[in-house]
Short mmCIF file of C-alpha atoms in Angstrom, two decimals:
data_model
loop_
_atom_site.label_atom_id
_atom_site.label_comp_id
_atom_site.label_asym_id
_atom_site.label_seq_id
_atom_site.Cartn_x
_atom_site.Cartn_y
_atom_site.Cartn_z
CA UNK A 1 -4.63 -27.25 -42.61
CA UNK A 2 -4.26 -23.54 -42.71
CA UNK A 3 -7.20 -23.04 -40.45
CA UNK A 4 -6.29 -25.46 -37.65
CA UNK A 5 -3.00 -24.17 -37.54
CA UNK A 6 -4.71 -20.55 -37.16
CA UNK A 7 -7.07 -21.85 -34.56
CA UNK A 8 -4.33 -23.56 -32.76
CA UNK A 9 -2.08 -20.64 -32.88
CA UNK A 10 -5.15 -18.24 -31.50
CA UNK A 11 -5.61 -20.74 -28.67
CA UNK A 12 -1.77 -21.09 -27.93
CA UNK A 13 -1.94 -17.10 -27.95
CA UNK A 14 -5.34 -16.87 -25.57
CA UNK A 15 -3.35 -19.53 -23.18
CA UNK A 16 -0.43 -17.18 -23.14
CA UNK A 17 -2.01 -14.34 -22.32
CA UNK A 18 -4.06 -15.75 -19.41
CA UNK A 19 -0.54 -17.36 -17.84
CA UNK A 20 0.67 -13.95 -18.55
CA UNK A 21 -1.85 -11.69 -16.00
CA UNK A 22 -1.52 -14.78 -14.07
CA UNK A 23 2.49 -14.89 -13.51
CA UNK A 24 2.51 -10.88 -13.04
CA UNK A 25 -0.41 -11.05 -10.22
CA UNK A 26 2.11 -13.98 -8.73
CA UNK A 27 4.93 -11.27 -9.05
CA UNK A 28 2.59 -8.34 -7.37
CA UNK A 29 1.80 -10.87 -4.31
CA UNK A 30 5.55 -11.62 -3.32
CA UNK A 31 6.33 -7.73 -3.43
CA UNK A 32 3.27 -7.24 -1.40
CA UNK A 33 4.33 -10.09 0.86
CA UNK A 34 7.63 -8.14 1.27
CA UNK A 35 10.12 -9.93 -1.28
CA UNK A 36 12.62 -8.95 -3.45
CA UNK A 37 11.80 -8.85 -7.10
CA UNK A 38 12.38 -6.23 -9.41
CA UNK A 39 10.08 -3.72 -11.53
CA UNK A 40 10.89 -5.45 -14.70
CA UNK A 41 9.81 -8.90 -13.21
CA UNK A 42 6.30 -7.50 -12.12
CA UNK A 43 5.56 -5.38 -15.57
CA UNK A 44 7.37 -8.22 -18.08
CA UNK A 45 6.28 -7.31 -21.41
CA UNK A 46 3.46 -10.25 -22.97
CA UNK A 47 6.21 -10.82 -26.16
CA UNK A 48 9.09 -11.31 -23.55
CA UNK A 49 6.74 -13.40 -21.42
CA UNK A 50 5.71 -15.79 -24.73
CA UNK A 51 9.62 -15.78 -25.65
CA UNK A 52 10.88 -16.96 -22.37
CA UNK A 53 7.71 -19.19 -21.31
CA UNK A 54 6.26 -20.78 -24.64
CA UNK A 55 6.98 -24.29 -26.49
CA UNK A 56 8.01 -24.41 -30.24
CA UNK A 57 4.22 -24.40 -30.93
CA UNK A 58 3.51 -21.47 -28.64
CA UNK A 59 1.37 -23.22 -25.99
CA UNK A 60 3.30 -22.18 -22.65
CA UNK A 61 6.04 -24.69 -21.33
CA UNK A 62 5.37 -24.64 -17.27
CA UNK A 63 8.27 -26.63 -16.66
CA UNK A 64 10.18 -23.14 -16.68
CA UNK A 65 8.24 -20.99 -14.98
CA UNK A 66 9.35 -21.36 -11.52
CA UNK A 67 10.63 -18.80 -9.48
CA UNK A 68 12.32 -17.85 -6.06
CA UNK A 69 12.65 -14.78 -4.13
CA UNK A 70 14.24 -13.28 -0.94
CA UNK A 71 12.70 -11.50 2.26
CA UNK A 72 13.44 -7.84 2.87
CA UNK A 73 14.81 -6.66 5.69
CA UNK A 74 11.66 -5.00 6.21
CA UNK A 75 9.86 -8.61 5.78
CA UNK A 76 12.14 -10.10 8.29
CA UNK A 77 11.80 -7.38 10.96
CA UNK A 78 7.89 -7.93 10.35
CA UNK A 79 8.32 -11.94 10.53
CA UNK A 80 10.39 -11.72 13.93
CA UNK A 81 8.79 -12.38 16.88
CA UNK A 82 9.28 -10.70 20.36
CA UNK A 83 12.20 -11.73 22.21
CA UNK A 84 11.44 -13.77 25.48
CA UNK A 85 13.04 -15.31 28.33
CA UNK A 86 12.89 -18.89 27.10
CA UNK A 87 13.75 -17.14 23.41
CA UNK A 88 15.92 -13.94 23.56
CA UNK A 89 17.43 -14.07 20.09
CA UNK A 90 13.71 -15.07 17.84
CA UNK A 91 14.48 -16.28 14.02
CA UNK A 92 12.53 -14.53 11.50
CA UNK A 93 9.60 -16.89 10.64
CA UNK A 94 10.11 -16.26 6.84
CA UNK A 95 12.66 -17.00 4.39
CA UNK A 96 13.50 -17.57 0.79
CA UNK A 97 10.27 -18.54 -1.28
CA UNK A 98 9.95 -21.23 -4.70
CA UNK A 99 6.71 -20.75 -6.81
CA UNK A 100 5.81 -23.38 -8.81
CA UNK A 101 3.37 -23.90 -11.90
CA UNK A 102 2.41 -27.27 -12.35
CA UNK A 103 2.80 -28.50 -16.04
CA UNK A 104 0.58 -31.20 -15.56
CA UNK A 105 -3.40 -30.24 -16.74
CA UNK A 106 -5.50 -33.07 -14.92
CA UNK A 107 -5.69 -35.24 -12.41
CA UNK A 108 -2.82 -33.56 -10.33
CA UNK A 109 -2.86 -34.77 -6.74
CA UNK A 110 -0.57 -36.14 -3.80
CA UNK A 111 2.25 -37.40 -6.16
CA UNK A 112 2.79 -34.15 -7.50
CA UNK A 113 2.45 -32.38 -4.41
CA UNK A 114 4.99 -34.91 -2.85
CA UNK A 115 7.26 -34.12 -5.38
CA UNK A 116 7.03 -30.54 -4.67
CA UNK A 117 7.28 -30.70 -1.12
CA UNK A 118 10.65 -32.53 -1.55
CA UNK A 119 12.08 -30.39 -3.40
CA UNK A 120 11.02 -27.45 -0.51
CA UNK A 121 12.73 -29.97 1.55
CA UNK A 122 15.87 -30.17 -0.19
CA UNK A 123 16.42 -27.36 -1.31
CA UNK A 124 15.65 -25.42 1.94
CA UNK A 125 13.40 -23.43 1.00
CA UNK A 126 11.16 -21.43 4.16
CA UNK A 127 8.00 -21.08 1.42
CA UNK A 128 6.60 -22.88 -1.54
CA UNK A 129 3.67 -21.72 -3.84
CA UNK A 130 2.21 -24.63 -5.82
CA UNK A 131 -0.11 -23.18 -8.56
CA UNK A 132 -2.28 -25.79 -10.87
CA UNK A 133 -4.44 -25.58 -13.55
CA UNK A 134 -7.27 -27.69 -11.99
CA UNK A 135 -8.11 -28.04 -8.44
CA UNK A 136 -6.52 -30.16 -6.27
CA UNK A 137 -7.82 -32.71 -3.57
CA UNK A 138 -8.02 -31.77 -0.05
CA UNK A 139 -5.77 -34.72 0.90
CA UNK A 140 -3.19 -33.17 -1.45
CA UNK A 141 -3.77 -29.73 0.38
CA UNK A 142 -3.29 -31.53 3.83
CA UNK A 143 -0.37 -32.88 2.50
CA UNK A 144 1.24 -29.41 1.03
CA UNK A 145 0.71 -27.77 4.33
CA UNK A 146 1.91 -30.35 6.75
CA UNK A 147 5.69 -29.97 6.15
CA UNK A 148 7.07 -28.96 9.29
CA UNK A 149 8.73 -25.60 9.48
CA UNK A 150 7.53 -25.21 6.26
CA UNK A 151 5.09 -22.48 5.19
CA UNK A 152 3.20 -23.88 1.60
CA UNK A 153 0.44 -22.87 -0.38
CA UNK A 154 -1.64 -23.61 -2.89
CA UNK A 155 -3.40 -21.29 -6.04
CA UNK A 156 -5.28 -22.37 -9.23
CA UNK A 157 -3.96 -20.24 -12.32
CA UNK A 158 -7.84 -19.15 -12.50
CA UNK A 159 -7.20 -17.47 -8.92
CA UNK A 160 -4.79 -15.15 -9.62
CA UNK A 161 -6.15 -14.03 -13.31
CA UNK A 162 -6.83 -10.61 -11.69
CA UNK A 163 -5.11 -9.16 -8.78
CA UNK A 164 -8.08 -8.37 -5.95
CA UNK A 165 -6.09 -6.01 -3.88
CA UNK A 166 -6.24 -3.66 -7.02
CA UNK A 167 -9.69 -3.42 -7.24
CA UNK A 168 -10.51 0.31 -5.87
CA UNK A 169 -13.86 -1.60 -3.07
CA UNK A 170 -11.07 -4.08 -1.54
CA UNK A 171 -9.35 -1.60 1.67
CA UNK A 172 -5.67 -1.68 2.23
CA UNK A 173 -4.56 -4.91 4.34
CA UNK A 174 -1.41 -4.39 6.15
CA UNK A 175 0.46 -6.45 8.15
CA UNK A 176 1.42 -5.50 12.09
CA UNK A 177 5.11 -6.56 13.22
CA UNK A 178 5.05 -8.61 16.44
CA UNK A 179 5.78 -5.46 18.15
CA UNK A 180 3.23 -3.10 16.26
CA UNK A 181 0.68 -5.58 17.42
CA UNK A 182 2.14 -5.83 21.12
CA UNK A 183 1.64 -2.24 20.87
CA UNK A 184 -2.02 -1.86 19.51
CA UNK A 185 -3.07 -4.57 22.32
CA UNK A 186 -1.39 -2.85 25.33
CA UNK A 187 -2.51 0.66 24.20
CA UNK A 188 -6.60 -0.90 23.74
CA UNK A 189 -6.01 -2.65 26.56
CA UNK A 190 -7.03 -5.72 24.78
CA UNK A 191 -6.38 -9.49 24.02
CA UNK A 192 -5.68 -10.44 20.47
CA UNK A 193 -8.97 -12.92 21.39
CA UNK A 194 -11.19 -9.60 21.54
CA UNK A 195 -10.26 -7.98 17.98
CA UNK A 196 -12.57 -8.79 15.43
CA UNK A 197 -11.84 -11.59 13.55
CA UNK A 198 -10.80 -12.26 10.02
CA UNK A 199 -10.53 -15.56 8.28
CA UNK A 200 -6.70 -17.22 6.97
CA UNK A 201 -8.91 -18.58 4.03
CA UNK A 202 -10.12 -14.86 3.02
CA UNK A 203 -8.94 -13.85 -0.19
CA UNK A 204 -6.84 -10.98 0.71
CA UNK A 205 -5.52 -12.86 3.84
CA UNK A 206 -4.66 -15.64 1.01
CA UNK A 207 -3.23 -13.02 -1.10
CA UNK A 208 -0.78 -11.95 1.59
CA UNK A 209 -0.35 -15.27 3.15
CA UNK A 210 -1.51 -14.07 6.33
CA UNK A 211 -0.93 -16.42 9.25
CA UNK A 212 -2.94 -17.80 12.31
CA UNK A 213 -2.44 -15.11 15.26
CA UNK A 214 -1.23 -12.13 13.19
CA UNK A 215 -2.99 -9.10 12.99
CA UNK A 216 -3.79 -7.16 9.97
CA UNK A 217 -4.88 -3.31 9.68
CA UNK A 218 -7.20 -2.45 7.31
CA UNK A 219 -7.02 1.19 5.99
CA UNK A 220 -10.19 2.23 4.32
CA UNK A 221 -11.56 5.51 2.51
CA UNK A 222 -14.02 7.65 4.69
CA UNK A 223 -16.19 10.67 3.21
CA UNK A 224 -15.96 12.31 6.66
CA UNK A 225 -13.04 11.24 8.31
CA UNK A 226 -10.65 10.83 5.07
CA UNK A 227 -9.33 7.54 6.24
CA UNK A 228 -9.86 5.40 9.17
CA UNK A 229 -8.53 1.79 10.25
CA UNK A 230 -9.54 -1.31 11.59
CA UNK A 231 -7.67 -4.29 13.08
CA UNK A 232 -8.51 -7.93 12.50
CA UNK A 233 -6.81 -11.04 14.28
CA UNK A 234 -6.15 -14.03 11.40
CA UNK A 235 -7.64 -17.20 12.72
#
């Protein structure tokens, strides 16, 4: 009795600490995205973390961890496109985001993703992260990305176990504002079309929830020239 209650309680504790890295790489993306959270929401301590997120046996309860967070004003002046004739006054094309971790283990599909995507109805939100355990089928994905107006993604726990953009071989990715990149293209002389390209399925792109048409600079490390950057258009 002893022992399976150790060897639950070491499993409970191994499943902890993987949600753990996992919810604080979560936290790290929405700050890089531009959101407001706070220092002590990206560092939470593990102990605080298994307090507020476990069940009376330790195994974590997913049915709290959800969060929501709120552009900057720097993330909305990046998110606003150019005015226009047909649109002089542009809405920021970002809002307040809901991040959800799905307590079910297996065979999570359209239901659940239905249920989510109501509640991003509902509840107004601009963004939704969905985050499973297992993957999900591409029907379901179809299905989480085709609200209208909506902007929804989806992550496997597994996926954001380490944060990539920390690695010291992945360059800085930054976003261009509408205007940064109206800038770059009249100063190259260019169309977006003739920038290299770079994919809205790469993992940094997925990281910062890059969008179709955006561009991205990418800062790297040069022996010679100290640093140098590159552009890429999202497609």
């Amino acid at each position: 009795m002893d022992e399976d209650y150790s060897s639950g309680s070491q499993e409970a504790e191994r499943e902890m600490s993987r949600l753990w890295r996992t919810w604080r790489t979560v936290f790290e993306m929405l700050l890089d995205r531009g959101y407001e959270v706070t220092e002590d929401e990206v560092q939470i301590p593990f102990e605080e973390f298994k307090q507020r997120f476990s069940d009376p046996l330790g195994y974590p309860d997913r049915s709290k961890m959800k969060i929501t967070a709120r552009p900057t004003e720097a993330m909305i002046k990046k998110y606003t496109p150019l005015p226009t004739k047909s649109n002089p006054n542009p809405q920021p094309e970002c809002g307040t985001i809901y991040v959800e971790f799905c307590p079910d283990a297996t065979g999570v599909g359209t239901k659940q993703v239905r249920a989510f995507n109501h509640l991003i109805d509902e509840q107004n939100f601009h963004s939704g992260i969905f985050i499973t355990q297992t993957p999900i089928s591409p029907s379901a994905v179809r299905l989480l990305s085709g609200i209208p107006g909506r902007f929804c993604e989806h992550f496997q726990e597994q996926d954001l176990l380490v944060n990539i953009t920390r690695h010291e071989l992945v360059p800085k990715h930054v976003l261009l504002s509408a205007e940064e990149k109206a800038r770059l293209l009249e100063r190259y002389r260019l169309k977006e079309s003739q920038l290299p390209r770079i994919q809205v399925s790469d993992p940094v792109a997925r990281y910062l929830g890059l969008r179709r048409g955006q561009v991205v600079k990418i800062i790297r490390k040069s022996e010679t020239a100290g640093r140098y950057a590159s552009y890429r258009w999202v497609i």
